[in-house]
Short mmCIF file of C-alpha atoms in Angstrom, two decimals:
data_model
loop_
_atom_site.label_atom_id
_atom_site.label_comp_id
_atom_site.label_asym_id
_atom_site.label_seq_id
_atom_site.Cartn_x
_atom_site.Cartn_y
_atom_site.Cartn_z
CA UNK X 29 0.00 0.00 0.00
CA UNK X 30 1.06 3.28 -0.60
CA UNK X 31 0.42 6.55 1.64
CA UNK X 32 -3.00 6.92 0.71
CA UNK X 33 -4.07 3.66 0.29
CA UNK X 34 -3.45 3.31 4.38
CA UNK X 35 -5.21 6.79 4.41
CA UNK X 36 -7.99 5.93 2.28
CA UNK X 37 -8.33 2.34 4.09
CA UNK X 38 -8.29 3.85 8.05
CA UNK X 39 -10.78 6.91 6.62
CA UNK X 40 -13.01 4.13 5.17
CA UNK X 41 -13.89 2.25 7.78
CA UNK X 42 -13.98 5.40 10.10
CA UNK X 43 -17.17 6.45 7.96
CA UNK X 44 -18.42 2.94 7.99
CA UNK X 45 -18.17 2.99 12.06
CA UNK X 46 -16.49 0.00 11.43
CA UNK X 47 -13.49 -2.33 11.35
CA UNK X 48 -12.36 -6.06 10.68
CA UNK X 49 -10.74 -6.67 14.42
CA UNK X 50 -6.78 -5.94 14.26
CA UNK X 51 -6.78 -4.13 11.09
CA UNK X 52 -6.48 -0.20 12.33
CA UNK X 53 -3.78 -0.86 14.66
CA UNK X 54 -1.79 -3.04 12.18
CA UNK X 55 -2.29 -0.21 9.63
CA UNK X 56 -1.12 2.16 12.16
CA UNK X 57 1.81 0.13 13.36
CA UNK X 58 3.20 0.72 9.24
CA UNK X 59 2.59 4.42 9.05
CA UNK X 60 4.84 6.21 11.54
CA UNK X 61 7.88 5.50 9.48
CA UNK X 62 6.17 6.87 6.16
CA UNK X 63 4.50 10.03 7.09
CA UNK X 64 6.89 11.50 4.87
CA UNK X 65 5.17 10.26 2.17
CA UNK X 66 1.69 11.40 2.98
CA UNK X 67 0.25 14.39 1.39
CA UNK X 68 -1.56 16.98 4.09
CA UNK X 69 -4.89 15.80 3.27
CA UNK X 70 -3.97 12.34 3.53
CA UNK X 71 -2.38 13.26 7.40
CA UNK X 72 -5.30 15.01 8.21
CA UNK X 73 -8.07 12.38 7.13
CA UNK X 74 -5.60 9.52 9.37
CA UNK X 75 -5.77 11.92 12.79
CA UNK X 76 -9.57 12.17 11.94
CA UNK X 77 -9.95 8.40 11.27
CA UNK X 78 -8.37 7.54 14.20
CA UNK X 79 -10.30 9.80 15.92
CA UNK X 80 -13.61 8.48 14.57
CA UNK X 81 -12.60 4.90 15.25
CA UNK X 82 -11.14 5.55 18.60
CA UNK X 83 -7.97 4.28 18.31
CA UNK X 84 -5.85 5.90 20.48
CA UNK X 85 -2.67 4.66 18.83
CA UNK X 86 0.10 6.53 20.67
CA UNK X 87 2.98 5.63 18.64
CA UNK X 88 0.99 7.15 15.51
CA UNK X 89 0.00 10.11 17.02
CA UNK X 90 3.24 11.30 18.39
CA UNK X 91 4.84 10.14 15.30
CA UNK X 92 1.70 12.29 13.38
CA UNK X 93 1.93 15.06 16.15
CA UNK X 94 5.69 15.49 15.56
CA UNK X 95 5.50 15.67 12.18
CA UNK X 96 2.67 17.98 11.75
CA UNK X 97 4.09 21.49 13.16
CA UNK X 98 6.14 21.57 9.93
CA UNK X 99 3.45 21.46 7.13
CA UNK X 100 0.67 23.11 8.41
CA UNK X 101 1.30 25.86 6.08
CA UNK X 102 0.02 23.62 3.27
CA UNK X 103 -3.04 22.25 5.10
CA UNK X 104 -6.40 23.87 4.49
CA UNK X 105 -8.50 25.65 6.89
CA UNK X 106 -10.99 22.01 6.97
CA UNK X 107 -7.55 19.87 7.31
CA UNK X 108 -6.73 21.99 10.32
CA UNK X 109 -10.08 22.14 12.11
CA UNK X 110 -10.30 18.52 11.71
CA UNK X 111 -7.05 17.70 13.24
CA UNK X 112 -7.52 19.82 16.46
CA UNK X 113 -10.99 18.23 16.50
CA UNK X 114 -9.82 14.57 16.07
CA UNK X 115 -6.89 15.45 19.01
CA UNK X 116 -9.88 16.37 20.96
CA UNK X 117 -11.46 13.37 20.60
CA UNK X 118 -8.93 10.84 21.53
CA UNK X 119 -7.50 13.45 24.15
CA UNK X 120 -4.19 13.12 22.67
CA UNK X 121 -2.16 16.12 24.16
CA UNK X 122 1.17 16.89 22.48
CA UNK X 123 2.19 20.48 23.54
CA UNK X 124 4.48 20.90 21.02
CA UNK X 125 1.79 20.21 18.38
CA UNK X 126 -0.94 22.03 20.37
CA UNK X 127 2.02 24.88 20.01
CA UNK X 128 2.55 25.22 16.82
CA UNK X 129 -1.19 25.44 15.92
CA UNK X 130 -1.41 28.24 18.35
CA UNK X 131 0.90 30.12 16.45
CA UNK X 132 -0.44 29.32 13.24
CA UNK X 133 -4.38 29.46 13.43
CA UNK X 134 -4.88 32.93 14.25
CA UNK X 135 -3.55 34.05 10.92
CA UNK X 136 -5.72 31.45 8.81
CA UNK X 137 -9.08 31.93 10.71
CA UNK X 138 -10.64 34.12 8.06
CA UNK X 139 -10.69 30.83 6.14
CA UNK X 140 -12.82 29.13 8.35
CA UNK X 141 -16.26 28.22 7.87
CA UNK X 142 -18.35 27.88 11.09
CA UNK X 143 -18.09 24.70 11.19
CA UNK X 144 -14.85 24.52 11.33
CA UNK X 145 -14.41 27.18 14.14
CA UNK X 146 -16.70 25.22 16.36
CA UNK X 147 -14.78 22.03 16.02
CA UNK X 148 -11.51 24.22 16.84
CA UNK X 149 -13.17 25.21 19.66
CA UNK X 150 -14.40 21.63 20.70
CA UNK X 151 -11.74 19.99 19.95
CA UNK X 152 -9.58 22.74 22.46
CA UNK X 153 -12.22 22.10 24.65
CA UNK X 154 -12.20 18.48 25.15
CA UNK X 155 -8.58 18.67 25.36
CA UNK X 156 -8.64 20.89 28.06
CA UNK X 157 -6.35 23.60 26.16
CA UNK X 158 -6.14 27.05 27.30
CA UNK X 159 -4.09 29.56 25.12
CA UNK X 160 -5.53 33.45 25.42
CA UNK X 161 -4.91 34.75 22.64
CA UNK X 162 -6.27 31.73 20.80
CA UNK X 163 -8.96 31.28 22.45
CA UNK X 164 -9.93 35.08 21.72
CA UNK X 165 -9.07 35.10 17.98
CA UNK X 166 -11.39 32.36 17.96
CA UNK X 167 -14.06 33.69 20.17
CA UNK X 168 -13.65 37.31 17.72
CA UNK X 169 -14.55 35.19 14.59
CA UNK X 170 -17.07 33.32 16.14
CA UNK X 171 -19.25 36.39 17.09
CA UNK X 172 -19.03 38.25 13.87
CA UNK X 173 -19.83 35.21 12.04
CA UNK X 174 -22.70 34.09 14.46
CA UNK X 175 -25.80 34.42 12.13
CA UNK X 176 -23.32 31.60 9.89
CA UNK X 177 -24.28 29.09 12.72
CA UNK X 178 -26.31 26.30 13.15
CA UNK X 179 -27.62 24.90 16.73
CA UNK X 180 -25.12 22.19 16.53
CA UNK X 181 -22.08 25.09 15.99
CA UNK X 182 -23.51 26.64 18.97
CA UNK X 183 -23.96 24.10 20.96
CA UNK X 184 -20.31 22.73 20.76
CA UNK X 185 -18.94 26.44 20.46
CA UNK X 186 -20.80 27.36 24.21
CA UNK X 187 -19.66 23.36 25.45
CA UNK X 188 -16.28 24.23 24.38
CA UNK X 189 -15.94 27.67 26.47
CA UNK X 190 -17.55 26.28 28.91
CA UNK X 191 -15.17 23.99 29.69
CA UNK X 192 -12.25 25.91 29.35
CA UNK X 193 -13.95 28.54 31.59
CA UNK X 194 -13.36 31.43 29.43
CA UNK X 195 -15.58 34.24 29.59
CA UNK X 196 -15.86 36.63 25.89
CA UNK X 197 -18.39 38.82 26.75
CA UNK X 198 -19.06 39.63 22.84
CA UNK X 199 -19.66 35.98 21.94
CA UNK X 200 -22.18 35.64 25.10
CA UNK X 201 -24.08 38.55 24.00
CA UNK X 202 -24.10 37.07 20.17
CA UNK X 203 -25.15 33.83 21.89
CA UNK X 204 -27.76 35.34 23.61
CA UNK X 205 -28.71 37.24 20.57
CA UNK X 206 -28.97 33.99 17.80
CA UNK X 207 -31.20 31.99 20.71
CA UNK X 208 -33.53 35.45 20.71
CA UNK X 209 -33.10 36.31 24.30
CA UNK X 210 -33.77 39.41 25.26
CA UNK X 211 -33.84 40.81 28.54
CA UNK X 212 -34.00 36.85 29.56
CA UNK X 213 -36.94 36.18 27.59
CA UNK X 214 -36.96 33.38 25.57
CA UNK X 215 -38.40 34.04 21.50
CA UNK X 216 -39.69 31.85 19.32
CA UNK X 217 -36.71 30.58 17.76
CA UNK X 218 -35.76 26.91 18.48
CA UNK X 219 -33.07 26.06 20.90
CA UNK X 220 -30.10 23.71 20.10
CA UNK X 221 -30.78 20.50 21.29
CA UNK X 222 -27.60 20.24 23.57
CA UNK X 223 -25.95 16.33 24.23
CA UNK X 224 -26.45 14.90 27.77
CA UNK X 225 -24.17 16.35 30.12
CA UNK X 226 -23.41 19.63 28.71
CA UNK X 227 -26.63 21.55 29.69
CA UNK X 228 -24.67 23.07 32.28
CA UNK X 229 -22.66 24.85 29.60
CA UNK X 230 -25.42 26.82 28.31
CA UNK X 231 -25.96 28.60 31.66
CA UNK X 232 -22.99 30.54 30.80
CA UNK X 233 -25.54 32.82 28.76
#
């Protein structure tokens, strides 16, 4: 197999939910040594496939993680969102990673569709990873892009900064604003339908 036959294969059964026992990790086991090889799509759709999967395979991930800081410049703005999302996911910390992306992302944000901006956020979010001046570039784009959202943006954007306790008072208000609260009256529009466990979130607004 080449590089994106072993990409193409782990993002495969990822989208199938699905796996023949043994096969992921003995895919993984081959790729560390030949990440050279793999194009930034083709990194990007592995991190996310093992994330889908969950197979936390460590020896992958650092290998992917240490390879990654050094071609994110070619990467586009879905490749990126998906990575931090997929790190998220598996709770795979790697600071020097995690590093790199905090330098990087702020300048590429623009590029971002809202999707992608709420899986940045999630994906800091589940990993527990507080930068500042990340975390308000992020929370900037977010609320002048709000009305781009759907509930399920929201939802994960609020979880997100809710768990990393960090307080923008201009994304609150633009919250507070797309669920038509005013004055803490609830309008007609439909609230996102928020996961078990993460109501507790939403009481940020």
């Amino acid at each position: 197999f080449n590089a994106q036959h072993l990409s193409n294969t782990l993002y495969g059964f990822a989208r199938l939910s699905c796996a023949p026992e043994g096969l992921p990790p003995a895919i993984c086991d081959h790729m560390p040594i030949r990440l050279a090889e793999f194009k930034p799509q083709e990194l990007s759709n592995s991190v996310y496939a093992l994330a889908l999967l969950r197979e936390n395979h460590r020896d992958l991930l650092t290998a992917l993680c240490d390879h990654l800081p050094h071609k994110l410049v070619l990467f586009s703005e879905q490749n990126l969102s998906n990575i931090v999302y997929a790190l998220g996911l598996l709770e795979f910390q790697h600071e020097a990673c995690l590093q790199a992306l905090v330098q990087h992302l702020p300048g590429r944000l623009c590029e971002f569709k809202a999707q992608g901006l709420a899986n940045t956020l999630h994906g800091l979010g589940l990993l527990r990873f507080q930068n500042q001046d990340l975390l308000q570039s992020l929370c900037v784009h977010v609320t002048g892009r709000i009305a781009e959202f759907n509930e399920q943006n929201l939802a994960n954007t609020i979880c997100a900064v809710g768990r990393l306790g960090f307080r923008h008072m201009g994304l609150l208000r633009a919250s507070r604003s797309w669920l038509g609260v005013v004055d803490g009256v609830t309008e007609a529009r439909e609230l996102p339908r928020v996961p078990p466990g993460r109501a507790a979130e939403l009481s940020l607004l």
